[in-house]
């Protein structure tokens, strides 16, 4: 599943970008500081600030933190900004799938600007059918 968006004020799902009071400027979601919160709300955007996800990525630790964030902000979509990220370990892929299968309320997972290598892995594993791949304009 792929979509494009370059419309200011909206995200690839067509929803309004969260209001300024809902925006958070890259706060770390966990103690290691790797995964950052870009914005929260019904559509919550997380990212890695352009850094590759290390292979020792602790999926269970992140799953709990993301689940808490989703519940706190009543998110129905979690988007991961992969701009500049070239490698995603298998634990991260498993985490993405697990978010779509959360018991209390499955959520939609979007991947913003995945690299060609990441797209290839998602295609081979057929995860591109479960996750929405989006090309978005990055301002700045």
mmCIF file of C-alpha atoms in Angstrom, residues 16 37 44-45 47-48 59 62 73 77 80 86 90 93 98 108 116 120 139:
data_model
loop_
_atom_site.group_PDB
_atom_site.id
_atom_site.type_symbol
_atom_site.label_atom_id
_atom_site.label_comp_id
_atom_site.label_asym_id
_atom_site.label_seq_id
_atom_site.Cartn_x
_atom_site.Cartn_y
_atom_site.Cartn_z
ATOM 1 C CA UNK A 16 -5.280 17.261 9.487
ATOM 2 C CA UNK A 37 8.141 11.685 19.236
ATOM 3 C CA UNK A 44 1.036 10.096 16.220
ATOM 4 C CA UNK A 45 4.334 10.493 14.370
ATOM 5 C CA UNK A 47 10.981 8.802 14.059
ATOM 6 C CA UNK A 48 14.644 8.000 14.364
ATOM 7 C CA UNK A 59 11.269 -4.361 20.466
ATOM 8 C CA UNK A 62 9.554 0.047 22.562
ATOM 9 C CA UNK A 73 -3.394 10.217 23.126
ATOM 10 C CA UNK A 77 -2.618 5.780 13.473
ATOM 11 C CA UNK A 80 7.151 6.226 11.598
ATOM 12 C CA UNK A 86 18.582 2.748 5.489
ATOM 13 C CA UNK A 90 13.817 -7.687 12.087
ATOM 14 C CA UNK A 93 9.574 -5.099 11.636
ATOM 15 C CA UNK A 98 2.405 -6.187 16.430
ATOM 16 C CA UNK A 108 -2.970 1.720 11.408
ATOM 17 C CA UNK A 116 14.505 1.523 -1.468
ATOM 18 C CA UNK A 120 12.495 -4.207 -0.897
ATOM 19 C CA UNK A 139 10.252 20.640 5.330
#
